[in-house]
PDB file of C-alpha atoms and ligand atoms in Angstrom:
ATOM      1  CA  UNK E   1    -155.423  -3.252 124.324  1.00 33.00           C
ATOM      2  CA  UNK E   2    -158.437  -5.787 123.928  1.00 40.00           C
ATOM      3  CA  UNK E   3    -156.436  -8.538 122.375  1.00 41.00           C
ATOM      4  CA  UNK E   4    -153.599  -8.301 124.726  1.00 41.00           C
ATOM      5  CA  UNK E   5    -156.176  -8.485 127.845  1.00 39.00           C
ATOM      6  CA  UNK E   6    -157.630 -11.501 126.229  1.00 38.00           C
ATOM      7  CA  UNK E   7    -154.250 -12.995 125.762  1.00 39.00           C
ATOM      8  CA  UNK E   8    -152.898 -12.166 129.334  1.00 39.00           C
ATOM      9  CA  UNK E   9    -156.217 -13.533 130.622  1.00 38.00           C
ATOM     10  CA  UNK E  10    -155.874 -17.108 128.193  1.00 38.00           C
ATOM     11  CA  UNK E  11    -152.466 -17.547 129.717  1.00 40.00           C
ATOM     12  CA  UNK E  12    -153.150 -16.787 133.217  1.00 38.00           C
ATOM     13  CA  UNK E  13    -155.891 -19.316 132.871  1.00 36.00           C
ATOM     14  CA  UNK E  14    -153.416 -22.101 131.043  1.00 37.00           C
ATOM     15  CA  UNK E  15    -151.549 -21.272 134.103  1.00 36.00           C
ATOM     16  CA  UNK E  16    -154.095 -22.029 137.040  1.00 34.00           C
ATOM     17  CA  UNK E  17    -155.340 -25.210 135.420  1.00 34.00           C
ATOM     18  CA  UNK E  18    -151.659 -26.414 135.069  1.00 34.00           C
ATOM     19  CA  UNK E  19    -150.998 -25.667 138.760  1.00 35.00           C
ATOM     20  CA  UNK E  20    -153.975 -27.632 139.880  1.00 37.00           C
ATOM     21  CA  UNK E  21    -153.085 -30.685 137.798  1.00 36.00           C
ATOM     22  CA  UNK E  22    -149.818 -30.624 139.716  1.00 40.00           C
ATOM     23  CA  UNK E  23    -150.230 -28.220 142.872  1.00 39.00           C
ATOM     24  CA  UNK E  24    -146.755 -28.765 144.345  1.00 52.00           C
ATOM     25  CA  UNK E  25    -143.872 -27.761 141.817  1.00 60.00           C
ATOM     26  CA  UNK E  26    -143.717 -24.427 140.689  1.00 56.00           C
ATOM     27  CA  UNK E  27    -143.161 -23.212 137.216  1.00 54.00           C
ATOM     28  CA  UNK E  28    -145.203 -26.393 135.889  1.00 54.00           C
ATOM     29  CA  UNK E  29    -147.423 -25.921 132.945  1.00 47.00           C
ATOM     30  CA  UNK E  30    -149.078 -28.737 131.101  1.00 44.00           C
ATOM     31  CA  UNK E  31    -148.922 -29.375 127.399  1.00 41.00           C
ATOM     32  CA  UNK E  32    -152.844 -29.585 126.570  1.00 44.00           C
ATOM     33  CA  UNK E  33    -153.298 -26.081 127.809  1.00 46.00           C
ATOM     34  CA  UNK E  34    -150.509 -24.405 126.603  1.00 47.00           C
ATOM     35  CA  UNK E  35    -151.077 -25.324 123.749  1.00 52.00           C
ATOM     36  CA  UNK E  36    -155.106 -23.070 123.771  1.00 55.00           C
ATOM     37  CA  UNK E  37    -153.081 -19.737 123.945  1.00 58.00           C
ATOM     38  CA  UNK E  38    -151.438 -17.899 121.103  1.00 72.00           C
ATOM     39  CA  UNK E  39    -148.015 -17.141 122.915  1.00 84.00           C
ATOM     40  CA  UNK E  40    -145.608 -19.933 122.576  1.00 90.00           C
ATOM     41  CA  UNK E  41    -145.434 -21.589 126.180  1.00 91.00           C
ATOM     42  CA  UNK E  42    -143.268 -24.320 126.358  1.00 91.00           C
ATOM     43  CA  UNK E  43    -144.464 -27.364 128.151  1.00 92.00           C
ATOM     44  CA  UNK E  44    -142.789 -27.983 131.744  1.00 93.00           C
ATOM     45  CA  UNK E  45    -144.012 -31.189 132.992  1.00 95.00           C
ATOM     46  CA  UNK E  46    -143.392 -33.557 136.383  1.00 96.00           C
ATOM     47  CA  UNK E  47    -145.040 -36.443 134.921  1.00 97.00           C
ATOM     48  CA  UNK E  48    -144.952 -37.875 131.500  1.00 97.00           C
ATOM     49  CA  UNK E  49    -146.853 -40.555 129.436  1.00 96.00           C
ATOM     50  CA  UNK E  50    -150.496 -40.381 131.308  1.00 95.00           C
ATOM     51  CA  UNK E  51    -148.750 -40.489 134.533  1.00 96.00           C
ATOM     52  CA  UNK E  52    -146.325 -43.462 133.726  1.00 97.00           C
ATOM     53  CA  UNK E  53    -143.271 -41.897 133.901  1.00 98.00           C
ATOM     54  CA  UNK E  54    -142.242 -39.418 136.896  1.00 98.00           C
ATOM     55  CA  UNK E  55    -139.306 -36.831 136.767  1.00 98.00           C
ATOM     56  CA  UNK E  56    -137.800 -37.117 139.983  1.00 98.00           C
ATOM     57  CA  UNK E  57    -135.144 -34.398 139.396  1.00 98.00           C
ATOM     58  CA  UNK E  58    -135.069 -30.813 139.854  1.00 98.00           C
ATOM     59  CA  UNK E  59    -135.065 -27.852 137.800  1.00 97.00           C
ATOM     60  CA  UNK E  60    -131.555 -26.258 138.381  1.00 97.00           C
ATOM     61  CA  UNK E  61    -132.143 -22.696 139.091  1.00 97.00           C
ATOM     62  CA  UNK E  62    -130.541 -19.839 140.723  1.00 97.00           C
ATOM     63  CA  UNK E  63    -132.579 -19.977 143.818  1.00 97.00           C
ATOM     64  CA  UNK E  64    -132.567 -23.673 144.428  1.00 98.00           C
ATOM     65  CA  UNK E  65    -130.347 -24.222 147.782  1.00 98.00           C
ATOM     66  CA  UNK E  66    -126.612 -25.012 147.826  1.00 98.00           C
ATOM     67  CA  UNK E  67    -124.861 -26.190 150.685  1.00 97.00           C
ATOM     68  CA  UNK E  68    -123.777 -24.394 154.021  1.00 97.00           C
ATOM     69  CA  UNK E  69    -125.085 -20.602 152.212  1.00 98.00           C
ATOM     70  CA  UNK E  70    -128.338 -18.596 152.208  1.00 98.00           C
ATOM     71  CA  UNK E  71    -127.681 -17.147 148.620  1.00 97.00           C
ATOM     72  CA  UNK E  72    -128.688 -20.309 146.606  1.00 98.00           C
ATOM     73  CA  UNK E  73    -126.921 -21.421 143.511  1.00 97.00           C
ATOM     74  CA  UNK E  74    -126.658 -18.151 141.690  1.00 97.00           C
ATOM     75  CA  UNK E  75    -126.113 -17.147 138.419  1.00 97.00           C
ATOM     76  CA  UNK E  76    -125.166 -20.613 136.366  1.00 97.00           C
ATOM     77  CA  UNK E  77    -125.929 -20.014 133.029  1.00 96.00           C
ATOM     78  CA  UNK E  78    -124.919 -17.500 130.137  1.00 94.00           C
ATOM     79  CA  UNK E  79    -125.410 -16.711 126.657  1.00 93.00           C
ATOM     80  CA  UNK E  80    -122.114 -15.652 125.627  1.00 91.00           C
ATOM     81  CA  UNK E  81    -123.363 -15.752 121.675  1.00 91.00           C
ATOM     82  CA  UNK E  82    -126.661 -15.013 121.371  1.00 92.00           C
ATOM     83  CA  UNK E  83    -129.160 -14.373 117.997  1.00 93.00           C
ATOM     84  CA  UNK E  84    -129.666 -10.610 119.288  1.00 90.00           C
ATOM     85  CA  UNK E  85    -126.035 -10.208 119.102  1.00 89.00           C
ATOM     86  CA  UNK E  86    -125.773 -11.414 115.454  1.00 92.00           C
ATOM     87  CA  UNK E  87    -124.347 -14.794 115.815  1.00 93.00           C
ATOM     88  CA  UNK E  88    -126.346 -17.376 113.809  1.00 95.00           C
ATOM     89  CA  UNK E  89    -127.220 -19.599 116.842  1.00 95.00           C
ATOM     90  CA  UNK E  90    -127.995 -19.535 120.529  1.00 94.00           C
ATOM     91  CA  UNK E  91    -124.975 -20.760 122.477  1.00 94.00           C
ATOM     92  CA  UNK E  92    -125.193 -20.877 126.133  1.00 94.00           C
ATOM     93  CA  UNK E  93    -122.661 -21.784 128.924  1.00 96.00           C
ATOM     94  CA  UNK E  94    -122.692 -23.107 132.152  1.00 96.00           C
ATOM     95  CA  UNK E  95    -120.796 -23.227 135.361  1.00 97.00           C
ATOM     96  CA  UNK E  96    -121.741 -25.515 138.238  1.00 96.00           C
ATOM     97  CA  UNK E  97    -120.563 -27.279 141.035  1.00 97.00           C
ATOM     98  CA  UNK E  98    -120.915 -30.702 140.384  1.00 98.00           C
ATOM     99  CA  UNK E  99    -122.961 -31.611 143.963  1.00 98.00           C
ATOM    100  CA  UNK E 100    -125.932 -29.120 142.977  1.00 98.00           C
ATOM    101  CA  UNK E 101    -129.184 -29.973 142.944  1.00 98.00           C
ATOM    102  CA  UNK E 102    -130.205 -33.360 142.074  1.00 98.00           C
ATOM    103  CA  UNK E 103    -126.818 -34.818 141.827  1.00 98.00           C
ATOM    104  CA  UNK E 104    -124.527 -38.116 142.450  1.00 98.00           C
ATOM    105  CA  UNK E 105    -121.680 -38.762 145.004  1.00 98.00           C
ATOM    106  CA  UNK E 106    -118.424 -41.021 143.994  1.00 97.00           C
ATOM    107  CA  UNK E 107    -116.729 -42.689 146.337  1.00 97.00           C
ATOM    108  CA  UNK E 108    -113.862 -39.954 146.107  1.00 95.00           C
ATOM    109  CA  UNK E 109    -116.173 -37.224 147.772  1.00 96.00           C
ATOM    110  CA  UNK E 110    -115.067 -38.324 150.863  1.00 95.00           C
ATOM    111  CA  UNK E 111    -111.891 -40.919 150.655  1.00 95.00           C
ATOM    112  CA  UNK E 112    -108.619 -38.922 149.490  1.00 94.00           C
ATOM    113  CA  UNK E 113    -107.032 -42.287 148.237  1.00 95.00           C
ATOM    114  CA  UNK E 114    -110.231 -43.071 146.281  1.00 95.00           C
ATOM    115  CA  UNK E 115    -110.003 -39.831 144.527  1.00 95.00           C
ATOM    116  CA  UNK E 116    -106.372 -40.120 143.737  1.00 94.00           C
ATOM    117  CA  UNK E 117    -107.298 -43.824 142.707  1.00 94.00           C
ATOM    118  CA  UNK E 118    -109.699 -42.400 140.044  1.00 96.00           C
ATOM    119  CA  UNK E 119    -113.003 -43.586 141.526  1.00 96.00           C
ATOM    120  CA  UNK E 120    -114.889 -40.896 140.285  1.00 97.00           C
ATOM    121  CA  UNK E 121    -118.747 -40.653 138.712  1.00 98.00           C
ATOM    122  CA  UNK E 122    -117.152 -42.124 135.573  1.00 98.00           C
ATOM    123  CA  UNK E 123    -116.599 -45.470 137.486  1.00 98.00           C
ATOM    124  CA  UNK E 124    -120.248 -45.852 139.038  1.00 98.00           C
ATOM    125  CA  UNK E 125    -122.132 -48.755 138.249  1.00 98.00           C
ATOM    126  CA  UNK E 126    -124.986 -47.879 135.736  1.00 98.00           C
ATOM    127  CA  UNK E 127    -126.451 -51.310 136.835  1.00 98.00           C
ATOM    128  CA  UNK E 128    -127.011 -49.883 140.525  1.00 98.00           C
ATOM    129  CA  UNK E 129    -128.201 -46.444 138.917  1.00 98.00           C
ATOM    130  CA  UNK E 130    -131.211 -48.532 137.081  1.00 98.00           C
ATOM    131  CA  UNK E 131    -133.254 -50.809 138.220  1.00 98.00           C
ATOM    132  CA  UNK E 132    -136.383 -52.063 140.409  1.00 98.00           C
ATOM    133  CA  UNK E 133    -136.591 -49.305 143.056  1.00 98.00           C
ATOM    134  CA  UNK E 134    -138.806 -48.981 146.526  1.00 98.00           C
ATOM    135  CA  UNK E 135    -139.991 -45.575 147.439  1.00 98.00           C
ATOM    136  CA  UNK E 136    -140.651 -45.757 151.064  1.00 98.00           C
ATOM    137  CA  UNK E 137    -141.766 -43.023 153.722  1.00 98.00           C
ATOM    138  CA  UNK E 138    -139.660 -42.498 156.330  1.00 98.00           C
ATOM    139  CA  UNK E 139    -141.341 -41.462 160.161  1.00 98.00           C
ATOM    140  CA  UNK E 140    -141.394 -38.119 160.118  1.00 98.00           C
ATOM    141  CA  UNK E 141    -140.052 -37.423 163.592  1.00 97.00           C
ATOM    142  CA  UNK E 142    -136.621 -38.633 163.693  1.00 98.00           C
ATOM    143  CA  UNK E 143    -133.591 -38.491 161.532  1.00 98.00           C
ATOM    144  CA  UNK E 144    -132.427 -41.751 160.147  1.00 98.00           C
ATOM    145  CA  UNK E 145    -131.364 -44.083 162.922  1.00 98.00           C
ATOM    146  CA  UNK E 146    -130.558 -47.936 163.043  1.00 98.00           C
ATOM    147  CA  UNK E 147    -133.739 -47.892 164.933  1.00 98.00           C
ATOM    148  CA  UNK E 148    -135.690 -46.284 162.082  1.00 98.00           C
ATOM    149  CA  UNK E 149    -133.874 -48.446 159.432  1.00 98.00           C
ATOM    150  CA  UNK E 150    -134.734 -51.454 161.270  1.00 98.00           C
ATOM    151  CA  UNK E 151    -138.841 -50.243 161.561  1.00 98.00           C
ATOM    152  CA  UNK E 152    -138.849 -49.562 157.963  1.00 98.00           C
ATOM    153  CA  UNK E 153    -138.504 -53.566 157.414  1.00 98.00           C
ATOM    154  CA  UNK E 154    -137.250 -53.629 154.223  1.00 98.00           C
ATOM    155  CA  UNK E 155    -136.974 -56.970 152.555  1.00 97.00           C
ATOM    156  CA  UNK E 156    -133.475 -58.184 151.532  1.00 98.00           C
ATOM    157  CA  UNK E 157    -132.872 -58.282 147.814  1.00 98.00           C
ATOM    158  CA  UNK E 158    -134.058 -54.931 147.597  1.00 98.00           C
ATOM    159  CA  UNK E 159    -131.381 -53.135 146.009  1.00 98.00           C
ATOM    160  CA  UNK E 160    -132.573 -49.558 145.285  1.00 98.00           C
ATOM    161  CA  UNK E 161    -134.271 -47.459 147.758  1.00 99.00           C
ATOM    162  CA  UNK E 162    -135.352 -43.768 147.994  1.00 99.00           C
ATOM    163  CA  UNK E 163    -136.077 -42.021 150.993  1.00 99.00           C
ATOM    164  CA  UNK E 164    -138.821 -39.551 151.443  1.00 98.00           C
ATOM    165  CA  UNK E 165    -138.545 -37.833 154.466  1.00 98.00           C
ATOM    166  CA  UNK E 166    -140.067 -34.603 156.242  1.00 98.00           C
ATOM    167  CA  UNK E 167    -137.385 -32.573 153.994  1.00 98.00           C
ATOM    168  CA  UNK E 168    -140.224 -33.400 151.365  1.00 98.00           C
ATOM    169  CA  UNK E 169    -142.942 -32.158 153.596  1.00 98.00           C
ATOM    170  CA  UNK E 170    -140.924 -28.668 154.356  1.00 98.00           C
ATOM    171  CA  UNK E 171    -140.262 -28.301 150.750  1.00 98.00           C
ATOM    172  CA  UNK E 172    -136.788 -27.607 151.988  1.00 98.00           C
ATOM    173  CA  UNK E 173    -135.336 -27.944 147.763  1.00 98.00           C
ATOM    174  CA  UNK E 174    -137.484 -24.991 146.965  1.00 98.00           C
ATOM    175  CA  UNK E 175    -136.184 -22.858 149.630  1.00 98.00           C
ATOM    176  CA  UNK E 176    -133.042 -20.603 148.417  1.00 98.00           C
ATOM    177  CA  UNK E 177    -131.440 -20.973 152.065  1.00 98.00           C
ATOM    178  CA  UNK E 178    -129.757 -23.974 153.273  1.00 98.00           C
ATOM    179  CA  UNK E 179    -131.425 -25.537 156.291  1.00 98.00           C
ATOM    180  CA  UNK E 180    -128.997 -27.215 158.082  1.00 98.00           C
ATOM    181  CA  UNK E 181    -132.306 -29.264 160.496  1.00 98.00           C
ATOM    182  CA  UNK E 182    -132.554 -31.191 156.858  1.00 98.00           C
ATOM    183  CA  UNK E 183    -133.370 -35.182 157.706  1.00 98.00           C
ATOM    184  CA  UNK E 184    -130.672 -37.617 156.482  1.00 98.00           C
ATOM    185  CA  UNK E 185    -128.976 -40.576 157.833  1.00 98.00           C
ATOM    186  CA  UNK E 186    -127.204 -40.838 161.490  1.00 98.00           C
ATOM    187  CA  UNK E 187    -124.139 -42.527 161.480  1.00 98.00           C
ATOM    188  CA  UNK E 188    -125.875 -45.905 163.304  1.00 98.00           C
ATOM    189  CA  UNK E 189    -128.667 -45.688 160.311  1.00 98.00           C
ATOM    190  CA  UNK E 190    -126.026 -46.012 157.575  1.00 98.00           C
ATOM    191  CA  UNK E 191    -124.228 -48.587 159.306  1.00 98.00           C
ATOM    192  CA  UNK E 192    -127.616 -50.472 159.814  1.00 98.00           C
ATOM    193  CA  UNK E 193    -128.197 -50.457 156.286  1.00 98.00           C
ATOM    194  CA  UNK E 194    -124.666 -51.323 155.342  1.00 98.00           C
ATOM    195  CA  UNK E 195    -124.832 -54.592 157.295  1.00 98.00           C
ATOM    196  CA  UNK E 196    -128.615 -55.340 157.366  1.00 98.00           C
ATOM    197  CA  UNK E 197    -129.757 -54.837 154.014  1.00 98.00           C
ATOM    198  CA  UNK E 198    -128.881 -55.277 149.961  1.00 98.00           C
ATOM    199  CA  UNK E 199    -129.255 -51.626 149.252  1.00 98.00           C
ATOM    200  CA  UNK E 200    -126.963 -50.330 146.887  1.00 98.00           C
ATOM    201  CA  UNK E 201    -128.686 -47.249 145.591  1.00 98.00           C
ATOM    202  CA  UNK E 202    -129.532 -44.748 148.360  1.00 98.00           C
ATOM    203  CA  UNK E 203    -131.445 -41.763 147.607  1.00 98.00           C
ATOM    204  CA  UNK E 204    -132.654 -38.664 149.304  1.00 98.00           C
ATOM    205  CA  UNK E 205    -134.792 -35.878 149.282  1.00 98.00           C
ATOM    206  CA  UNK E 206    -132.555 -33.122 150.348  1.00 98.00           C
ATOM    207  CA  UNK E 207    -128.547 -32.094 149.096  1.00 98.00           C
ATOM    208  CA  UNK E 208    -127.106 -34.583 151.520  1.00 98.00           C
ATOM    209  CA  UNK E 209    -128.337 -38.029 152.848  1.00 98.00           C
ATOM    210  CA  UNK E 210    -125.886 -37.544 155.834  1.00 98.00           C
ATOM    211  CA  UNK E 211    -127.737 -35.631 158.815  1.00 98.00           C
ATOM    212  CA  UNK E 212    -125.563 -32.558 159.274  1.00 98.00           C
ATOM    213  CA  UNK E 213    -124.955 -33.774 162.411  1.00 98.00           C
ATOM    214  CA  UNK E 214    -123.235 -37.308 161.144  1.00 98.00           C
ATOM    215  CA  UNK E 215    -122.270 -35.479 157.556  1.00 98.00           C
ATOM    216  CA  UNK E 216    -119.164 -37.231 157.384  1.00 98.00           C
ATOM    217  CA  UNK E 217    -118.980 -40.028 159.309  1.00 98.00           C
ATOM    218  CA  UNK E 218    -122.232 -41.232 157.723  1.00 98.00           C
ATOM    219  CA  UNK E 219    -120.931 -40.734 153.999  1.00 98.00           C
ATOM    220  CA  UNK E 220    -117.899 -42.419 155.056  1.00 98.00           C
ATOM    221  CA  UNK E 221    -119.738 -45.623 156.484  1.00 98.00           C
ATOM    222  CA  UNK E 222    -121.736 -45.642 153.126  1.00 98.00           C
ATOM    223  CA  UNK E 223    -118.820 -44.761 150.583  1.00 98.00           C
ATOM    224  CA  UNK E 224    -116.150 -47.018 152.113  1.00 98.00           C
ATOM    225  CA  UNK E 225    -117.295 -50.462 150.189  1.00 98.00           C
ATOM    226  CA  UNK E 226    -117.368 -48.459 146.987  1.00 98.00           C
ATOM    227  CA  UNK E 227    -120.446 -50.471 146.106  1.00 98.00           C
ATOM    228  CA  UNK E 228    -123.225 -47.966 147.490  1.00 98.00           C
ATOM    229  CA  UNK E 229    -124.263 -45.026 145.372  1.00 98.00           C
ATOM    230  CA  UNK E 230    -125.589 -42.035 146.574  1.00 98.00           C
ATOM    231  CA  UNK E 231    -128.379 -39.788 144.682  1.00 98.00           C
ATOM    232  CA  UNK E 232    -129.174 -36.612 146.680  1.00 98.00           C
ATOM    233  CA  UNK E 233    -131.686 -33.995 146.627  1.00 98.00           C
ATOM    234  CA  UNK E 234    -134.573 -35.965 144.655  1.00 98.00           C
ATOM    235  CA  UNK E 235    -137.662 -34.614 143.826  1.00 98.00           C
ATOM    236  CA  UNK E 236    -140.021 -37.057 145.838  1.00 98.00           C
ATOM    237  CA  UNK E 237    -143.268 -34.777 145.738  1.00 98.00           C
ATOM    238  CA  UNK E 238    -146.420 -36.411 144.344  1.00 96.00           C
ATOM    239  CA  UNK E 239    -145.428 -39.737 143.549  1.00 98.00           C
ATOM    240  CA  UNK E 240    -147.026 -42.835 145.431  1.00 97.00           C
ATOM    241  CA  UNK E 241    -144.858 -44.595 147.495  1.00 98.00           C
ATOM    242  CA  UNK E 242    -144.263 -48.509 146.173  1.00 98.00           C
ATOM    243  CA  UNK E 243    -141.982 -50.259 143.481  1.00 98.00           C
ATOM    244  CA  UNK E 244    -140.824 -48.216 140.455  1.00 98.00           C
ATOM    245  CA  UNK E 245    -138.149 -48.748 138.154  1.00 98.00           C
ATOM    246  CA  UNK E 246    -135.695 -46.098 138.176  1.00 98.00           C
ATOM    247  CA  UNK E 247    -133.400 -44.944 135.874  1.00 98.00           C
ATOM    248  CA  UNK E 248    -130.810 -42.129 136.886  1.00 98.00           C
ATOM    249  CA  UNK E 249    -127.973 -40.934 134.730  1.00 98.00           C
ATOM    250  CA  UNK E 250    -125.013 -38.756 135.692  1.00 98.00           C
ATOM    251  CA  UNK E 251    -122.645 -37.249 133.328  1.00 98.00           C
ATOM    252  CA  UNK E 252    -119.569 -38.889 132.199  1.00 98.00           C
ATOM    253  CA  UNK E 253    -116.609 -36.887 134.192  1.00 98.00           C
ATOM    254  CA  UNK E 254    -113.870 -38.267 134.618  1.00 98.00           C
ATOM    255  CA  UNK E 255    -112.109 -36.782 137.779  1.00 97.00           C
ATOM    256  CA  UNK E 256    -115.253 -35.273 139.001  1.00 98.00           C
ATOM    257  CA  UNK E 257    -116.334 -37.024 142.521  1.00 97.00           C
ATOM    258  CA  UNK E 258    -119.891 -35.817 141.892  1.00 98.00           C
ATOM    259  CA  UNK E 259    -121.997 -35.329 138.956  1.00 98.00           C
ATOM    260  CA  UNK E 260    -125.573 -33.694 137.947  1.00 98.00           C
ATOM    261  CA  UNK E 261    -128.055 -36.536 137.587  1.00 98.00           C
ATOM    262  CA  UNK E 262    -131.065 -36.853 135.800  1.00 98.00           C
ATOM    263  CA  UNK E 263    -133.550 -39.449 137.653  1.00 98.00           C
ATOM    264  CA  UNK E 264    -136.949 -40.676 136.397  1.00 98.00           C
ATOM    265  CA  UNK E 265    -139.390 -43.350 138.188  1.00 98.00           C
ATOM    266  CA  UNK E 266    -141.362 -45.547 135.472  1.00 98.00           C
ATOM    267  CA  UNK E 267    -144.401 -47.332 136.900  1.00 96.00           C
TER     268      UNK E 267
HETATM  269  C1  NAG V  24    -124.204 -10.896 123.637  1.00 72.98           C
HETATM  270  O1  NAG V  24    -125.027 -10.093 124.456  1.00 72.98           O
HETATM  271  C2  NAG V  24    -124.973 -10.734 125.992  1.00 72.98           C
HETATM  272  C3  NAG V  24    -126.025  -9.887 126.903  1.00 72.98           C
HETATM  273  O2  NAG V  24    -126.048  -8.790 126.676  1.00 72.98           O
HETATM  274  C4  NAG V  24    -123.494 -10.433 126.462  1.00 72.98           C
HETATM  275  O3  NAG V  24    -123.338 -10.774 127.709  1.00 72.98           O
HETATM  276  C5  NAG V  24    -122.453 -11.041 125.629  1.00 72.98           C
HETATM  277  O4  NAG V  24    -121.282 -10.845 126.067  1.00 72.98           O
HETATM  278  C6  NAG V  24    -122.625 -10.612 123.974  1.00 72.98           C
HETATM  279  N1  NAG V  24    -121.653 -11.751 123.605  1.00 72.98           N
HETATM  280  C7  NAG V  24    -120.880 -11.201 122.327  1.00 72.98           C
HETATM  281  C8  NAG V  24    -120.595 -12.215 121.515  1.00 72.98           C
HETATM  282  O5  NAG V  24    -121.338  -9.716 122.004  1.00 72.98           O
HETATM  283  C1  NAG V  25    -131.818 -16.950 121.541  1.00 72.98           C
HETATM  284  O1  NAG V  25    -131.079 -15.629 121.993  1.00 72.98           O
HETATM  285  C2  NAG V  25    -132.209 -14.609 122.507  1.00 72.98           C
HETATM  286  C3  NAG V  25    -131.498 -13.878 123.473  1.00 72.98           C
HETATM  287  O2  NAG V  25    -130.455 -13.166 122.417  1.00 72.98           O
HETATM  288  C4  NAG V  25    -133.369 -15.071 123.445  1.00 72.98           C
HETATM  289  O3  NAG V  25    -134.333 -14.008 123.333  1.00 72.98           O
HETATM  290  C5  NAG V  25    -133.818 -16.201 122.447  1.00 72.98           C
HETATM  291  O4  NAG V  25    -135.136 -16.786 122.721  1.00 72.98           O
HETATM  292  C6  NAG V  25    -132.938 -17.560 121.848  1.00 72.98           C
HETATM  293  N1  NAG V  25    -133.560 -18.294 121.004  1.00 72.98           N
HETATM  294  C7  NAG V  25    -133.693 -19.483 121.014  1.00 72.98           C
HETATM  295  C8  NAG V  25    -134.307 -20.204 119.882  1.00 72.98           C
HETATM  296  O5  NAG V  25    -133.561 -20.143 121.901  1.00 72.98           O
HETATM  297  C1  NAG V  26    -132.514 -33.955 162.343  1.00 72.98           C
HETATM  298  O1  NAG V  26    -131.047 -33.977 162.509  1.00 72.98           O
HETATM  299  C2  NAG V  26    -130.874 -32.554 162.217  1.00 72.98           C
HETATM  300  C3  NAG V  26    -129.368 -32.135 162.675  1.00 72.98           C
HETATM  301  O2  NAG V  26    -128.583 -32.826 161.744  1.00 72.98           O
HETATM  302  C4  NAG V  26    -131.620 -31.508 163.324  1.00 72.98           C
HETATM  303  O3  NAG V  26    -131.287 -30.319 163.250  1.00 72.98           O
HETATM  304  C5  NAG V  26    -132.981 -31.880 162.894  1.00 72.98           C
HETATM  305  O4  NAG V  26    -134.095 -31.726 163.898  1.00 72.98           O
HETATM  306  C6  NAG V  26    -132.982 -33.672 163.291  1.00 72.98           C
HETATM  307  N1  NAG V  26    -134.578 -33.981 163.004  1.00 72.98           N
HETATM  308  C7  NAG V  26    -135.516 -34.616 163.335  1.00 72.98           C
HETATM  309  C8  NAG V  26    -136.674 -34.957 162.765  1.00 72.98           C
HETATM  310  O5  NAG V  26    -135.172 -35.275 164.234  1.00 72.98           O
END
């Protein structure tokens, strides 16, 4: 009885220490403390290399939000072959809509002729998805309109911008229920960006870069030129605004107009 109690105590201690280090991301444990217990606790981190590398992709989970449903993503991972069943190894299987969690949109998402012509995620420019990037805080009281874009004073020459909004403060990506009041680009904000900036990578912190009221119009404005890449549902919690090097890699899925994407920021 006693050793078990101690073990429980130790593991709860390791959890609370880890949560003070990275307060806002559920499920996070840190390596150092995990190592102090007898149980095997895999490290789950948000930050690597002594604060140099930030993971800005969300963990895929059954309870993460999905577009226009209150049920969340639901079960997407199975273990058809397991060692407990006598298999020589564990091999799991997954089934996931391509626009789940942190993901990228290709031009074929909203333009059927681009879809037919093959502008899928395999054709996205990795040069746009990797390089210097600006993380900015957007004024919290509005959606991203032309006026808001103007007020951000993003210099010419900046090619990659991650927009942190009220969505992060509201922790919308940690709520199972889809919330259509999320902040995103209004059509005129998207138009302003296209016409007045050099931004080619647009990142945002909920499932769509476009505000719900301008869902399709804003996507059309961004994707028509086939130069701008949209990365959605980024995890921008606990990162200082400023300049980083962003690295985003979609899966090579010919025929798919969206893909899960792993993105990191390096200081
Ligand atoms: C192994 O067990 C899992 C869980 O009980 C089950 O879903 C799966 O179908 C089983 N697979 C085989 C090959 O028996
Ligand atoms: C293998 O699958 C079993 C479930 O059958 C699971 O409990 C175990 O943790 C898995 N092992 C590894 C190495 O993932
Ligand atoms: C942004 O637009 C949505 C509708 O798309 C609306 O529900 C929400 O209140 C707006 N947010 C702000 C901060 O104005």
